Amino acid sequence: EADIYQTPRYLVIGTGKKITLECSQTMGHDKMYWYQQDPGMELHLIHYSYGVNSTEKGDLSSESTVSRIRTEHFPLTLESARPSHTSQYLCASSEDSWIYGYTFGSGTRLTVV
Amino acid sequence: EDQVTQSPEALRLQEGESSSLNCSYTVSGLRGLFWYRQDPGKGPEFLFTLYSAGEEKEKERLKATLTKKESFLHITAPKPEDSATYLCAVRPGGSYIPTFGRGTSLIVHP
């Protein structure tokens, strides 16, 4: 079944730690995205990719990095976690036609203590 | 600047009480307006794509409509399982990056 997977689902980590949030999709979509979502707020774009070896920064990218070595895999790395990074992180992908908009993963709930 | 405003922020309905959610937008060259449903602790789930004024889409108890300035998500005879946050997003011309609204939190009481 075509889908998009995020791991871990929940993560509690100490300040200053380096963390990588994993995202994989089985749909063969070229376009992938990372969003941050806080309760009652808009989704904010962190990074996006239009294909292998292509990555672009969104509005909230300054404290994180991404890589796109394989079509199906788009990990997000926080080099030094801070309490302000506490949030829900959503990975998404889309096909070129955009008929169905985004397909989202279930998210990673990150808490930095 | 593209903007999406959803109203109301929260809506409580009794089971069977029909209502509508609003999504007002300003965008440069609309290439699609999207409705998503999001359950607590999960990612948004795609519902509809609308492309032009006058277009309508239906799915079970949900019906989405589009004008040049806003979209409505009509919920007919809702059930408790329709409780969720409903997100609206618009995709501008020349971009694959949509602008999202803050969502409407819907609670349907039995």
Coordinates of N, CA and C in Angstrom, one line a residue:
Chain A
E1 N 0.9 -1.2 0.0 CA 0.0 0.0 0.0 C 0.9 1.2 0.0
A2 N 0.6 2.2 -0.9 CA 1.4 3.4 -1.0 C 1.1 4.2 0.2
D3 N 2.2 4.8 0.8 CA 2.0 5.5 2.0 C 3.3 6.3 2.3
I4 N 3.2 7.1 3.4 CA 4.3 7.9 3.8 C 4.5 7.7 5.3
Y5 N 5.7 7.4 5.7 CA 6.0 6.9 7.1 C 7.0 7.9 7.8
Q6 N 6.7 8.2 9.1 CA 7.5 9.0 9.9 C 7.9 8.3 11.1
T7 N 9.2 8.3 11.5 CA 9.7 7.8 12.7 C 10.6 8.7 13.4
P8 N 10.7 8.8 14.7 CA 9.7 8.2 15.6 C 8.4 8.9 15.7
R9 N 7.4 8.3 16.3 CA 6.1 9.0 16.5 C 6.2 10.1 17.6
Y10 N 6.9 9.7 18.6 CA 7.1 10.6 19.8 C 8.6 10.6 20.2
L11 N 9.1 11.7 20.6 CA 10.5 11.8 21.0 C 10.7 12.9 22.0
V12 N 11.3 12.5 23.2 CA 11.7 13.5 24.2 C 13.2 13.5 24.3
I13 N 13.8 14.6 24.2 CA 15.2 14.7 24.1 C 15.7 15.9 24.9
G14 N 17.0 15.9 25.3 CA 17.5 17.0 26.1 C 18.1 18.1 25.2
T15 N 18.2 19.3 25.7 CA 18.7 20.4 25.0 C 20.1 20.2 24.6
G16 N 20.4 20.6 23.3 CA 21.8 20.5 22.8 C 22.0 19.2 22.0
K17 N 21.1 18.2 22.1 CA 21.3 17.0 21.4 C 21.0 17.1 19.9
K18 N 21.7 16.3 19.1 CA 21.4 16.3 17.6 C 20.4 15.2 17.4
I19 N 19.4 15.5 16.6 CA 18.4 14.5 16.3 C 18.0 14.5 14.8
T20 N 17.6 13.3 14.3 CA 17.2 13.2 12.9 C 15.8 12.5 12.9
L21 N 14.9 13.2 12.3 CA 13.5 12.7 12.1 C 13.5 12.1 10.7
E22 N 12.9 10.8 10.7 CA 12.9 10.1 9.5 C 11.6 10.2 8.7
C23 N 11.7 10.2 7.4 CA 10.5 10.2 6.6 C 10.7 9.4 5.3
S24 N 9.9 8.5 5.0 CA 10.0 7.7 3.8 C 8.6 7.5 3.2
Q25 N 8.6 7.5 1.8 CA 7.4 7.3 1.1 C 7.5 6.3 0.0
T26 N 6.5 5.5 -0.2 CA 6.5 4.4 -1.2 C 5.8 4.7 -2.5
M27 N 5.4 6.0 -2.7 CA 4.6 6.4 -3.8 C 5.4 6.9 -5.0
G28 N 6.7 7.0 -4.9 CA 7.5 7.4 -6.0 C 7.4 8.9 -6.3
H29 N 6.9 9.7 -5.3 CA 6.7 11.1 -5.5 C 8.1 11.8 -5.5
D30 N 8.3 12.7 -6.5 CA 9.5 13.5 -6.5 C 9.5 14.6 -5.5
K31 N 8.4 15.2 -5.2 CA 8.3 16.4 -4.3 C 8.0 15.9 -2.9
M32 N 8.8 16.4 -2.0 CA 8.6 16.1 -0.5 C 8.9 17.4 0.3
Y33 N 8.2 17.4 1.5 CA 8.2 18.6 2.3 C 8.3 18.3 3.8
W34 N 8.8 19.2 4.5 CA 8.7 19.2 6.0 C 8.0 20.4 6.5
Y35 N 7.0 20.2 7.4 CA 6.3 21.2 8.0 C 6.4 21.1 9.5
Q36 N 6.2 22.3 10.2 CA 6.1 22.3 11.6 C 4.7 22.8 12.0
Q37 N 4.0 22.2 12.9 CA 2.7 22.5 13.3 C 2.5 22.7 14.8
D38 N 2.1 23.8 15.2 CA 1.7 24.0 16.6 C 0.2 24.2 16.7
P39 N -0.3 23.8 17.9 CA -1.8 23.8 18.0 C -2.4 25.2 17.7
G40 N -3.5 25.1 16.8 CA -4.2 26.3 16.4 C -3.5 27.3 15.5
M41 N -2.3 26.8 15.0 CA -1.5 27.7 14.1 C -1.4 27.1 12.7
E42 N -1.0 27.9 11.7 CA -0.8 27.4 10.4 C 0.4 26.4 10.3
L43 N 0.4 25.6 9.3 CA 1.5 24.8 9.0 C 2.6 25.7 8.5
H44 N 3.8 25.6 9.0 CA 5.0 26.4 8.6 C 6.0 25.5 7.8
L45 N 6.3 25.9 6.6 CA 7.2 25.1 5.8 C 8.7 25.2 6.3
I46 N 9.3 24.1 6.5 CA 10.7 24.1 7.0 C 11.7 23.9 5.8
H47 N 11.5 22.8 5.1 CA 12.3 22.5 3.9 C 11.5 21.8 2.9
Y48 N 11.9 21.8 1.6 CA 11.3 21.0 0.6 C 12.3 20.5 -0.4
S49 N 11.8 19.6 -1.2 CA 12.7 19.0 -2.2 C 11.9 18.6 -3.4
Y50 N 12.4 18.9 -4.6 CA 11.7 18.6 -5.8 C 12.3 17.4 -6.5
G51 N 13.2 16.7 -5.9 CA 13.8 15.5 -6.4 C 15.2 15.2 -5.8
V52 N 15.8 14.1 -6.2 CA 17.0 13.7 -5.6 C 18.1 14.8 -5.8
N53 N 18.8 15.0 -4.7 CA 19.9 16.0 -4.7 C 19.4 17.5 -4.8
S54 N 18.1 17.7 -4.7 CA 17.5 19.0 -4.7 C 16.8 19.3 -3.4
T55 N 17.3 20.3 -2.7 CA 16.6 20.8 -1.4 C 16.6 22.3 -1.4
E56 N 15.5 22.8 -0.8 CA 15.3 24.2 -0.7 C 14.8 24.5 0.7
K57 N 15.1 25.8 1.2 CA 14.7 26.2 2.5 C 13.4 26.8 2.5
G58 N 12.6 26.6 3.6 CA 11.3 27.3 3.7 C 11.5 28.4 4.7
D59 N 10.4 28.7 5.4 CA 10.4 29.9 6.3 C 11.1 29.6 7.6
L60 N 11.2 28.4 8.1 CA 11.7 28.1 9.4 C 13.0 27.2 9.3
S61 N 13.8 27.4 8.3 CA 14.8 26.4 8.0 C 16.1 26.6 8.8
S62 N 16.3 27.8 9.4 CA 17.6 28.2 9.8 C 18.3 27.3 10.8
E63 N 17.5 26.4 11.5 CA 18.2 25.6 12.6 C 18.1 24.1 12.2
S64 N 17.9 23.8 11.0 CA 17.8 22.4 10.6 C 18.3 22.2 9.2
T65 N 18.6 20.9 8.9 CA 19.1 20.6 7.5 C 18.3 19.4 7.1
V66 N 18.3 19.2 5.7 CA 17.7 18.0 5.1 C 18.6 17.4 4.1
S67 N 18.4 16.2 3.7 CA 19.1 15.6 2.5 C 18.1 14.8 1.7
R68 N 18.4 14.6 0.4 CA 17.6 13.8 -0.5 C 18.5 13.0 -1.4
I69 N 18.9 11.9 -0.8 CA 19.9 11.1 -1.6 C 19.1 10.0 -2.4
R70 N 17.9 9.6 -1.9 CA 17.1 8.7 -2.5 C 15.7 9.3 -2.7
T71 N 15.0 9.0 -3.7 CA 13.6 9.5 -3.9 C 12.7 9.3 -2.7
E72 N 12.8 8.1 -2.1 CA 11.8 7.7 -1.1 C 12.2 8.3 0.3
H73 N 13.3 8.8 0.5 CA 13.8 9.1 1.8 C 14.1 10.6 2.0
F74 N 13.6 11.3 3.0 CA 13.8 12.7 3.2 C 14.0 13.1 4.7
P75 N 15.1 12.8 5.3 CA 15.3 13.0 6.7 C 15.5 14.5 7.1
L76 N 15.1 14.9 8.2 CA 15.3 16.2 8.8 C 16.2 16.1 10.0
T77 N 17.2 16.9 10.1 CA 18.2 16.9 11.2 C 18.2 18.3 11.9
L78 N 18.0 18.2 13.2 CA 18.3 19.4 14.1 C 19.6 19.2 14.7
E79 N 20.5 20.1 14.4 CA 21.9 19.9 14.9 C 22.0 20.1 16.4
S80 N 21.3 21.0 17.0 CA 21.3 21.2 18.4 C 19.9 21.6 18.9
A81 N 19.2 20.6 19.5 CA 17.8 20.8 19.9 C 17.7 21.8 21.0
R82 N 16.7 22.6 20.9 CA 16.3 23.6 21.9 C 14.9 23.5 22.3
P83 N 14.5 24.0 23.5 CA 13.1 23.9 23.9 C 12.1 24.5 22.9
S84 N 12.6 25.6 22.1 CA 11.8 26.2 21.1 C 11.5 25.3 19.9
H85 N 12.2 24.2 19.8 CA 11.9 23.2 18.8 C 10.8 22.3 19.1
T86 N 10.3 22.3 20.3 CA 9.2 21.5 20.7 C 8.0 21.8 19.9
S87 N 7.5 20.7 19.1 CA 6.4 20.9 18.2 C 6.1 19.6 17.5
Q88 N 5.1 19.7 16.6 CA 4.7 18.5 15.8 C 5.4 18.7 14.4
Y89 N 6.1 17.7 13.9 CA 6.8 17.8 12.6 C 6.1 16.9 11.7
L90 N 5.6 17.4 10.5 CA 4.9 16.7 9.5 C 5.7 16.6 8.2
C91 N 5.8 15.4 7.7 CA 6.4 15.2 6.4 C 5.3 15.0 5.4
A92 N 5.5 15.4 4.2 CA 4.5 15.3 3.1 C 5.1 15.1 1.8
S93 N 4.4 14.5 0.9 CA 4.8 14.4 -0.5 C 3.7 14.7 -1.4
S94 N 4.0 15.0 -2.7 CA 3.0 15.3 -3.7 C 3.4 14.8 -5.0
E95 N 2.4 14.4 -5.8 CA 2.7 14.0 -7.2 C 2.7 15.3 -8.1
D96 N 3.3 15.2 -9.3 CA 3.5 16.4 -10.1 C 2.1 17.0 -10.5
S97 N 1.1 16.2 -10.6 CA -0.2 16.8 -11.1 C -0.9 17.6 -10.0
W98 N -0.5 17.3 -8.7 CA -1.1 18.0 -7.6 C -2.6 17.9 -7.4
I99 N -3.2 16.9 -8.1 CA -4.6 16.7 -8.1 C -5.1 16.4 -6.6
Y100 N -4.2 15.6 -5.9 CA -4.6 15.2 -4.6 C -3.8 16.0 -3.5
G101 N -3.2 17.2 -3.9 CA -2.5 18.0 -2.9 C -1.4 17.2 -2.3
Y102 N -1.3 17.4 -1.0 CA -0.2 16.6 -0.2 C -0.8 15.3 0.3
T103 N 0.1 14.3 0.4 CA -0.1 13.2 1.3 C 0.8 13.3 2.5
F104 N 0.2 13.4 3.7 CA 1.0 13.6 4.9 C 1.3 12.3 5.6
G105 N 2.4 12.3 6.4 CA 2.7 11.3 7.3 C 1.9 11.6 8.6
S106 N 2.1 10.7 9.6 CA 1.4 10.8 10.8 C 2.0 11.8 11.8
G107 N 3.3 12.2 11.5 CA 3.9 13.2 12.3 C 4.8 12.6 13.3
T108 N 5.8 13.5 13.8 CA 6.6 13.2 14.9 C 6.4 14.3 16.0
R109 N 6.0 13.9 17.2 CA 5.8 14.9 18.2 C 7.1 15.0 19.0
L110 N 7.8 16.1 18.9 CA 9.1 16.3 19.5 C 8.9 17.2 20.7
T111 N 9.5 16.8 21.9 CA 9.6 17.6 23.1 C 11.1 17.7 23.5
V112 N 11.5 18.9 23.6 CA 12.9 19.2 24.0 C 12.9 19.8 25.4
V113 N 13.6 19.0 26.3 CA 13.6 19.4 27.7 C 14.9 20.0 28.2
Chain B
E1 N 0.8 39.2 -1.0 CA 1.1 38.0 -0.2 C -0.2 37.2 -0.1
D2 N 0.0 35.9 -0.3 CA -1.1 35.0 -0.3 C -1.6 34.8 1.2
Q3 N -2.9 34.8 1.4 CA -3.5 34.7 2.7 C -4.7 33.8 2.7
V4 N -4.8 33.0 3.8 CA -6.0 32.1 4.0 C -6.5 32.3 5.4
T5 N -7.8 32.6 5.5 CA -8.4 32.8 6.8 C -9.6 31.9 6.9
Q6 N -9.6 31.1 8.0 CA -10.7 30.1 8.2 C -11.5 30.6 9.4
S7 N -12.8 30.4 9.2 CA -13.8 30.7 10.3 C -14.9 29.8 10.3
P8 N -15.5 29.5 11.5 CA -15.0 30.0 12.8 C -13.7 29.2 13.2
E9 N -13.1 29.6 14.3 CA -11.9 28.8 14.8 C -12.4 27.5 15.4
A10 N -13.5 27.5 16.0 CA -14.1 26.3 16.6 C -15.6 26.3 16.4
L11 N -16.1 25.1 16.3 CA -17.6 24.9 16.1 C -18.0 23.7 16.8
R12 N -19.1 23.9 17.6 CA -19.7 22.7 18.3 C -21.1 22.5 17.7
L13 N -21.4 21.3 17.3 CA -22.7 21.0 16.7 C -23.3 19.8 17.4
Q14 N -24.6 19.7 17.4 CA -25.3 18.5 17.8 C -25.3 17.6 16.6
E15 N -25.3 16.3 16.9 CA -25.5 15.3 15.8 C -26.7 15.6 15.0
G16 N -26.5 15.7 13.6 CA -27.6 16.0 12.8 C -27.8 17.5 12.5
E17 N -27.1 18.4 13.1 CA -27.2 19.8 12.9 C -26.3 20.3 11.8
S18 N -26.8 20.6 10.7 CA -25.9 20.9 9.5 C -25.3 22.3 9.7
S19 N -24.2 22.5 9.1 CA -23.5 23.8 9.2 C -22.5 24.0 8.1
S20 N -21.8 25.1 8.1 CA -20.7 25.3 7.1 C -19.5 26.0 7.7
L21 N -18.4 25.6 7.2 CA -17.1 26.2 7.5 C -16.6 27.0 6.4
N22 N -16.0 28.2 6.7 CA -15.6 29.1 5.7 C -14.1 29.2 5.5
C23 N -13.6 29.4 4.3 CA -12.2 29.6 4.0 C -12.1 30.8 3.0
S24 N -11.7 31.9 3.5 CA -11.5 33.1 2.7 C -10.1 33.2 2.3
Y25 N -9.8 33.6 1.0 CA -8.4 33.6 0.5 C -8.1 34.7 -0.4
T26 N -6.9 35.1 -0.4 CA -6.3 36.0 -1.4 C -5.1 35.3 -2.0
V27 N -5.0 35.2 -3.3 CA -3.9 34.4 -3.9 C -3.6 34.9 -5.3
S28 N -2.4 34.8 -5.7 CA -2.0 35.2 -7.0 C -2.2 34.0 -8.0
G29 N -3.3 34.1 -8.7 CA -3.5 33.0 -9.7 C -3.7 31.7 -9.1
L30 N -4.9 31.4 -8.6 CA -5.2 30.2 -7.9 C -5.0 29.0 -8.8
R31 N -4.2 28.0 -8.3 CA -4.0 26.8 -9.0 C -4.6 25.6 -8.3
G32 N -5.4 25.9 -7.3 CA -6.1 24.9 -6.5 C -6.3 25.3 -5.1
L33 N -7.5 24.9 -4.6 CA -7.9 25.1 -3.2 C -8.1 23.7 -2.6
F34 N -7.5 23.4 -1.5 CA -7.5 22.1 -0.9 C -8.2 22.1 0.4
W35 N -9.0 21.1 0.7 CA -9.5 20.9 2.0 C -8.9 19.6 2.6
Y36 N -8.5 19.6 3.9 CA -8.0 18.5 4.6 C -8.7 18.3 5.9
R37 N -8.8 17.0 6.3 CA -9.3 16.7 7.7 C -8.1 16.2 8.5
Q38 N -8.0 16.7 9.7 CA -6.9 16.3 10.6 C -7.5 15.8 11.9
D39 N -7.2 14.6 12.3 CA -7.6 14.0 13.6 C -6.4 14.3 14.6
P40 N -6.8 14.4 15.9 CA -5.7 14.6 16.9 C -4.6 13.7 16.8
G41 N -3.3 14.2 16.8 CA -2.1 13.4 16.8 C -1.8 12.7 15.4
K42 N -2.5 13.1 14.4 CA -2.3 12.6 13.1 C -2.0 13.6 12.0
G43 N -1.5 13.3 10.9 CA -1.3 14.2 9.8 C -2.6 14.5 9.1
P44 N -2.7 15.6 8.4 CA -3.9 15.9 7.6 C -4.2 14.9 6.6
E45 N -5.5 14.7 6.3 CA -5.9 13.7 5.3 C -6.6 14.5 4.2
F46 N -6.2 14.3 2.9 CA -6.8 15.0 1.8 C -8.3 14.7 1.7
L47 N -9.1 15.8 1.4 CA -10.5 15.6 1.2 C -10.9 16.0 -0.2
F48 N -10.6 17.3 -0.6 CA -11.0 17.8 -1.9 C -10.0 18.7 -2.5
T49 N -10.0 18.8 -3.8 CA -9.3 19.9 -4.6 C -10.4 20.6 -5.4
L50 N -10.4 21.9 -5.4 CA -11.3 22.7 -6.2 C -10.4 23.7 -7.0
Y51 N -10.7 23.9 -8.3 CA -9.9 24.7 -9.2 C -10.5 26.0 -9.6
S52 N -11.8 26.0 -9.8 CA -12.4 27.3 -10.4 C -13.7 27.6 -9.7
A53 N -14.0 28.9 -9.7 CA -15.3 29.4 -9.1 C -16.5 28.6 -9.7
G54 N -17.4 28.2 -8.8 CA -18.5 27.5 -9.3 C -18.4 26.0 -9.1
E55 N -17.2 25.5 -8.9 CA -16.9 24.1 -8.8 C -17.4 23.6 -7.4
E56 N -17.9 22.4 -7.4 CA -18.4 21.7 -6.2 C -17.9 20.3 -6.2
K57 N -17.6 19.8 -5.0 CA -17.2 18.4 -4.8 C -17.9 17.8 -3.6
E58 N -18.3 16.6 -3.6 CA -19.0 16.0 -2.5 C -18.3 14.6 -2.1
K59 N -18.4 14.4 -0.8 CA -18.0 13.1 -0.3 C -18.7 12.8 1.0
E60 N -19.6 11.8 1.0 CA -20.5 11.4 2.1 C -21.2 12.7 2.6
R61 N -21.0 13.1 3.8 CA -21.8 14.2 4.4 C -21.1 15.6 4.1
L62 N -20.0 15.6 3.4 CA -19.3 16.8 3.1 C -19.5 17.3 1.7
K63 N -19.6 18.6 1.5 CA -19.7 19.2 0.2 C -18.9 20.5 0.2
A64 N -17.9 20.6 -0.7 CA -17.1 21.8 -0.8 C -17.5 22.6 -2.0
T65 N -17.5 23.9 -1.8 CA -17.8 24.8 -2.9 C -16.8 25.9 -3.0
L66 N -16.7 26.6 -4.2 CA -15.7 27.6 -4.4 C -16.2 28.8 -5.1
T67 N -15.9 30.0 -4.6 CA -16.1 31.2 -5.3 C -14.7 31.9 -5.6
K68 N -14.7 33.1 -6.1 CA -13.5 33.8 -6.4 C -12.8 34.2 -5.2
K69 N -13.5 34.3 -4.0 CA -12.9 34.8 -2.8 C -12.9 33.9 -1.6
E70 N -13.7 32.8 -1.7 CA -13.9 32.0 -0.6 C -14.4 30.6 -0.9
S71 N -14.2 29.7 0.0 CA -14.7 28.3 -0.2 C -15.5 27.9 1.1
F72 N -16.5 27.1 0.9 CA -17.3 26.6 2.0 C -17.2 25.1 2.1
L73 N -17.1 24.6 3.3 CA -17.2 23.2 3.5 C -18.5 23.0 4.2
H74 N -19.5 22.4 3.5 CA -20.8 22.2 4.1 C -20.9 20.8 4.7
I75 N -21.4 20.7 5.9 CA -21.5 19.4 6.6 C -23.0 19.2 6.9
T76 N -23.5 18.2 6.2 CA -24.9 17.9 6.3 C -25.1 16.7 7.3
A77 N -26.0 16.9 8.3 CA -26.4 15.9 9.3 C -25.1 15.3 9.8
P78 N -24.2 16.1 10.5 CA -23.0 15.5 10.9 C -23.2 14.4 12.0
K79 N -22.1 13.6 12.1 CA -22.1 12.5 13.1 C -20.9 12.8 14.0
P80 N -20.8 12.2 15.2 CA -19.7 12.4 16.1 C -18.3 12.1 15.4
E81 N -18.3 11.1 14.5 CA -17.1 10.7 13.8 C -16.6 11.8 12.8
D82 N -17.4 12.8 12.6 CA -16.9 13.9 11.8 C -16.1 15.0 12.6
S83 N -16.1 14.8 13.9 CA -15.3 15.6 14.7 C -13.8 15.6 14.3
A84 N -13.2 16.7 14.0 CA -11.8 16.8 13.6 C -11.5 18.3 13.4
T85 N -10.3 18.6 13.0 CA -9.9 19.9 12.5 C -9.9 19.9 11.0
Y86 N -10.5 20.9 10.4 CA -10.6 20.9 8.9 C -9.7 22.1 8.5
L87 N -8.7 21.8 7.6 CA -7.8 22.7 7.1 C -8.0 23.1 5.7
C88 N -7.8 24.3 5.3 CA -8.0 24.8 4.0 C -6.6 25.3 3.5
A89 N -6.2 25.1 2.3 CA -5.0 25.6 1.7 C -5.2 26.0 0.3
V90 N -4.4 27.0 -0.2 CA -4.5 27.5 -1.5 C -3.1 27.4 -2.2
R91 N -3.1 27.0 -3.4 CA -1.8 26.9 -4.1 C -1.8 28.0 -5.2
P92 N -0.8 28.9 -5.1 CA -0.7 30.0 -6.1 C -0.1 29.5 -7.4
G93 N -0.4 30.3 -8.4 CA 0.2 30.0 -9.7 C 1.7 30.1 -9.7
G94 N 2.3 29.2 -10.3 CA 3.8 29.2 -10.4 C 4.5 28.6 -9.2
S95 N 3.8 28.0 -8.3 CA 4.4 27.5 -7.1 C 3.8 26.1 -6.7
Y96 N 4.7 25.3 -6.1 CA 4.2 24.0 -5.5 C 4.0 24.1 -4.0
I97 N 4.1 25.4 -3.5 CA 4.0 25.6 -2.1 C 2.7 26.2 -1.7
P98 N 1.8 25.5 -1.1 CA 0.5 26.1 -0.7 C 0.6 27.0 0.6
T99 N -0.4 27.8 0.7 CA -0.5 28.6 2.0 C -1.7 28.0 2.7
F100 N -1.5 27.6 4.0 CA -2.5 27.0 4.8 C -3.2 28.0 5.7
G101 N -4.5 27.7 6.0 CA -5.2 28.4 7.1 C -4.9 27.7 8.4
R102 N -5.4 28.3 9.5 CA -5.2 27.8 10.8 C -6.2 26.7 11.2
G103 N -7.2 26.5 10.4 CA -8.1 25.4 10.6 C -9.3 25.8 11.4
T104 N -10.4 24.9 11.3 CA -11.6 25.0 12.1 C -11.7 23.7 12.9
S105 N -11.8 23.8 14.2 CA -11.9 22.6 15.0 C -13.4 22.3 15.2
L106 N -13.9 21.2 14.7 CA -15.3 20.8 14.7 C -15.5 19.7 15.7
I107 N -16.5 19.9 16.6 CA -16.9 18.9 17.6 C -18.3 18.6 17.4
V108 N -18.7 17.4 17.1 CA -20.1 17.0 17.0 C -20.5 16.1 18.2
H109 N -21.4 16.6 18.9 CA -21.9 15.9 20.1 C -23.0 15.0 19.8
P110 N -23.0 13.8 20.4 CA -24.1 12.8 20.1 C -25.4 13.2 20.7

